[in-house]
Amino acid sequence: MLCRDGTLSLICFIAASLISFSPELQFRLGFNIYATYFKNIWFLHAVQYILINVSALLAFRGFAYQIAIRALFLGYVFGIGILLSINAPSSWQVFGIYTTVLASFHYTEFLAIAWSNPAALSIDSFILNHSVAYGIAACLSWIEFIIERHYFNVMKRPSLVSYFGLLLCICGEILRKLAMCTAKHNFNHVVQNEKSDNHELVTHGVYNVCRHPSYVGWFYWSIGTQLILQNPLCLFAYALMSWSFFHDRVLIEEITLLNFFGEDYVQYQERVGTGLPFISGYKINS
């Protein structure tokens, strides 16, 4: 059952997406209302986005407001991404696909926690402020895309590479969300240092396929985003940095899990791999 905060976020996300579609929808239906007052479509979107944020400010307070403005932002970006992928020049369409994938990933992170572990729900569940390195990496991928589009326009048009990247993102996203919903209250975005009374070792479902399905999903999702953008430099950099990050993260987490569950986790390690390439995790006998 989705908690109240999750329901609020879902309503805001959907509402913002629909509002972002409204000028295009009215144009396709033959209405000319917006064109009478706005000559620039991006100025119209800016006005719409400001208005929905003012509405959120008037309607909500505190934690509910913080949820609403983030869900509205991600919903509007999601909608703009779809519009770009359909209407933009071909060399911008893959950026629209990427934008949609990025917005849906961050929103569904919050939604999955709201569904499976509402007690752990916080503003950080959107992971929009994941880390400085994450933000820098995203900005560098945008810069590479813009520069390469300027000098090698044909390189950025939709191709089998970008569609394969989209498929990789979808599969990675599904795997990560299945992991979160399978683990339920045992999942947390932050590695836990102390074992809670209801903390259990989850070995069924996708955890019977690999020990760290949420990391596996995120790893391949991150690589998929750069395949969508057809960014050769960031593809290599993302693969290397993501591998390094999850290598260290798995070591830290498995030391904690071995302290929590002892021999049960050792036996689990023997049966199931991490799922990440060339990462075996922390072994007591190694």
CSV table of N, CA, C and O in Angstrom, one decimal, residues 24 48 85 105 108 236 245:
chain,number,residue,atom,x,y,z
A,24,GLU,N,1.5,21.2,-26.4
A,24,GLU,CA,1.6,20.3,-27.5
A,24,GLU,C,0.2,19.7,-27.9
A,24,GLU,O,-0.2,19.6,-29.0
A,48,GLN,N,4.6,28.1,-17.0
A,48,GLN,CA,3.8,27.0,-16.5
A,48,GLN,C,4.5,26.4,-15.3
A,48,GLN,O,3.8,26.1,-14.3
A,85,SER,N,12.0,14.1,-27.4
A,85,SER,CA,12.3,12.8,-28.1
A,85,SER,C,11.4,12.7,-29.3
A,85,SER,O,11.7,11.9,-30.2
A,105,PHE,N,14.1,7.7,-13.3
A,105,PHE,CA,15.0,7.0,-12.3
A,105,PHE,C,14.9,7.6,-11.0
A,105,PHE,O,14.6,7.0,-9.9
A,108,THR,N,11.3,7.4,-9.4
A,108,THR,CA,10.9,6.0,-8.9
A,108,THR,C,11.7,5.5,-7.8
A,108,THR,O,11.3,4.6,-7.0
A,236,PHE,N,33.2,5.4,-21.3
A,236,PHE,CA,34.4,4.8,-20.6
A,236,PHE,C,34.5,5.3,-19.2
A,236,PHE,O,34.7,4.5,-18.3
A,245,PHE,N,33.3,2.7,-7.8
A,245,PHE,CA,32.4,3.0,-6.7
A,245,PHE,C,31.7,1.7,-6.1
A,245,PHE,O,31.7,1.6,-4.8
